[in-house]
Short mmCIF file of C-alpha atoms in Angstrom, two decimals:
data_model
loop_
_atom_site.label_atom_id
_atom_site.label_comp_id
_atom_site.label_asym_id
_atom_site.label_seq_id
_atom_site.Cartn_x
_atom_site.Cartn_y
_atom_site.Cartn_z
CA MET A 38 -9.85 30.47 -2.61
CA ASN A 39 -11.27 28.05 -5.20
CA ASN A 40 -14.58 28.41 -6.95
CA PHE A 41 -17.29 25.43 -8.53
CA THR A 42 -20.19 25.02 -10.30
CA VAL A 43 -22.16 21.46 -10.04
CA GLU A 44 -23.83 20.39 -13.28
CA PRO A 45 -26.06 16.97 -12.47
CA TYR A 46 -26.97 15.32 -16.00
CA HIS A 47 -28.01 11.58 -16.49
CA ASP A 48 -26.43 11.24 -19.27
CA ALA A 49 -25.06 13.68 -22.56
CA THR A 50 -28.62 14.09 -23.28
CA MET A 51 -30.76 14.81 -19.94
CA ARG A 52 -28.43 17.97 -18.14
CA ALA A 53 -29.67 20.39 -15.79
CA LEU A 54 -28.64 23.73 -15.20
CA PRO A 55 -25.75 24.60 -12.89
CA SER A 56 -25.84 25.40 -9.23
CA ALA A 57 -24.64 28.70 -8.17
CA LEU A 58 -21.18 29.69 -7.40
CA ILE A 59 -19.56 28.30 -4.74
CA SER A 60 -16.44 28.81 -3.53
CA VAL A 61 -14.24 26.29 -1.50
CA THR A 62 -11.26 27.43 0.38
CA VAL A 63 -8.73 24.81 -0.32
CA PRO A 64 -5.69 24.11 2.25
CA ALA A 65 -2.25 24.58 0.65
CA ALA A 66 0.32 21.53 1.30
CA PRO A 67 2.74 22.59 3.42
CA ALA A 68 6.28 24.08 2.98
CA PRO A 69 9.25 21.44 2.15
CA ALA A 70 11.95 20.20 3.83
CA THR A 71 14.90 22.45 2.66
CA GLY A 72 18.91 20.97 2.38
CA PHE A 73 17.71 17.56 1.97
CA ARG A 74 20.73 15.53 0.49
CA GLY A 75 21.97 11.45 0.85
CA ILE A 76 25.32 9.73 1.92
CA LEU A 77 26.02 6.57 0.44
CA ALA A 78 27.10 4.43 3.04
CA GLY A 79 28.41 0.93 2.28
CA ASN A 80 25.54 -0.29 0.66
CA LEU A 81 22.87 2.14 2.47
CA VAL A 82 22.26 5.48 2.14
CA ASN A 83 22.22 8.56 5.12
CA LEU A 84 18.96 10.84 4.70
CA SER A 85 18.84 14.01 5.58
CA TRP A 86 16.90 17.72 5.78
CA ASN A 87 16.12 20.29 7.81
CA PRO A 88 12.52 20.24 8.37
CA ALA A 89 9.93 22.41 7.34
CA ALA A 90 8.52 25.26 10.25
CA PRO A 91 7.11 23.17 13.62
CA GLY A 92 3.55 22.13 13.22
CA ALA A 93 3.29 22.84 9.68
CA VAL A 94 4.46 19.09 9.29
CA GLU A 95 2.77 16.27 11.01
CA HIS A 96 5.36 13.57 8.97
CA TYR A 97 7.53 13.75 6.23
CA GLU A 98 6.38 10.49 3.35
CA ILE A 99 10.49 9.62 1.36
CA HIS A 100 10.32 7.58 -1.57
CA ASP A 101 12.70 5.96 -3.07
CA GLY A 102 12.41 5.38 -7.63
CA PHE A 103 12.94 6.19 -10.52
CA TRP A 104 12.74 10.20 -12.11
CA TYR A 105 12.20 10.96 -15.30
CA PRO A 106 12.37 14.29 -16.69
CA ALA A 107 10.51 15.47 -19.80
CA ALA A 108 11.78 14.42 -23.32
CA THR A 109 9.93 16.72 -24.86
CA PRO A 110 7.89 19.91 -24.60
CA ASP A 111 4.23 18.07 -24.00
CA THR A 112 5.22 15.77 -21.55
CA LYS A 113 5.94 16.18 -18.06
CA ASP A 114 8.75 15.22 -15.62
CA ARG A 115 7.01 12.28 -13.52
CA PHE A 116 8.95 9.93 -10.89
CA HIS A 117 8.26 6.05 -10.04
CA SER A 118 7.65 5.56 -6.45
CA LEU A 119 9.43 1.70 -5.69
CA ASN A 120 9.67 2.18 -2.40
CA ARG A 121 7.95 4.89 1.13
CA ILE A 122 8.84 5.26 4.42
CA LYS A 123 7.03 7.55 6.60
CA VAL A 124 8.49 9.66 9.14
CA PRO A 125 7.58 12.02 12.03
CA GLY A 126 7.34 15.52 10.91
CA ASP A 127 10.28 16.67 13.54
CA ALA A 128 12.50 14.27 12.04
CA SER A 129 15.75 15.67 9.92
CA SER A 130 17.20 11.97 8.74
CA LEU A 131 17.02 8.23 7.83
CA ARG A 132 18.98 5.82 7.63
CA TRP A 133 17.12 4.07 4.52
CA PRO A 134 16.55 0.61 4.99
CA TYR A 135 16.76 -0.33 1.07
CA LEU A 136 19.97 -1.26 -0.64
CA ALA A 137 21.26 1.37 -2.30
CA SER A 138 21.35 1.49 -6.37
CA SER A 139 23.10 3.66 -9.20
CA ASN A 140 20.14 4.54 -9.94
CA GLN A 141 17.54 5.35 -8.00
CA TRP A 142 16.40 8.71 -6.70
CA TYR A 143 14.89 10.06 -3.47
CA VAL A 144 12.37 12.27 -2.51
CA ILE A 145 10.94 13.98 0.22
CA VAL A 146 7.60 14.85 0.58
CA ALA A 147 5.37 16.93 3.49
CA VAL A 148 2.36 15.97 4.26
CA ALA A 149 0.28 18.34 6.31
CA ALA A 150 -2.56 17.09 9.71
CA ASP A 151 -5.03 16.87 6.81
CA GLY A 152 -3.11 15.27 4.29
CA THR A 153 -2.49 18.08 1.84
CA LYS A 154 0.66 17.17 -0.10
CA LYS A 155 2.97 18.76 -2.86
CA THR A 156 2.86 15.59 -5.95
CA LEU A 157 6.11 13.67 -6.01
CA GLU A 158 7.40 15.77 -8.98
CA GLN A 159 6.97 18.86 -6.78
CA SER A 160 8.47 18.15 -3.95
CA PRO A 161 12.79 17.98 -3.25
CA ARG A 162 14.38 15.05 -4.68
CA ILE A 163 17.68 13.97 -4.48
CA PRO A 164 19.75 11.85 -7.51
CA PRO A 165 21.54 8.98 -6.35
CA PRO A 166 24.22 9.95 -3.63
CA PRO A 167 28.03 9.63 -4.23
CA PRO A 168 29.95 7.45 -1.56
CA ALA A 169 31.14 9.22 1.69
CA THR A 170 34.74 10.62 1.98
CA ASP A 171 37.07 10.40 5.37
#
């Protein structure tokens, strides 16, 4: 539960007293998928995962893009998404329809029915997958 107050103002010189403290329950993001993995098959990537608890996830957003780890203590990790595909919450695999790249990472984001989700940086990610072995 989070607590908030509202302080209306017109500008820095015309402010009102804050409202009474208001408690709001903020929904939690669904648990992420586990076992996220990818295999390079020719020029495409086969992605798979273990879905979260049944009914907890309305759909998944799968992204490809570039992962930038924090370079200094005062910066944060970040992921730059290039493409996003939405798949049903009960899905457990996807053949990525875009050509694979040796420097693109993949992220899977679990999304609840109300749209609640973790950020790209908080969600499971994998580096560019290795080629399939026979």
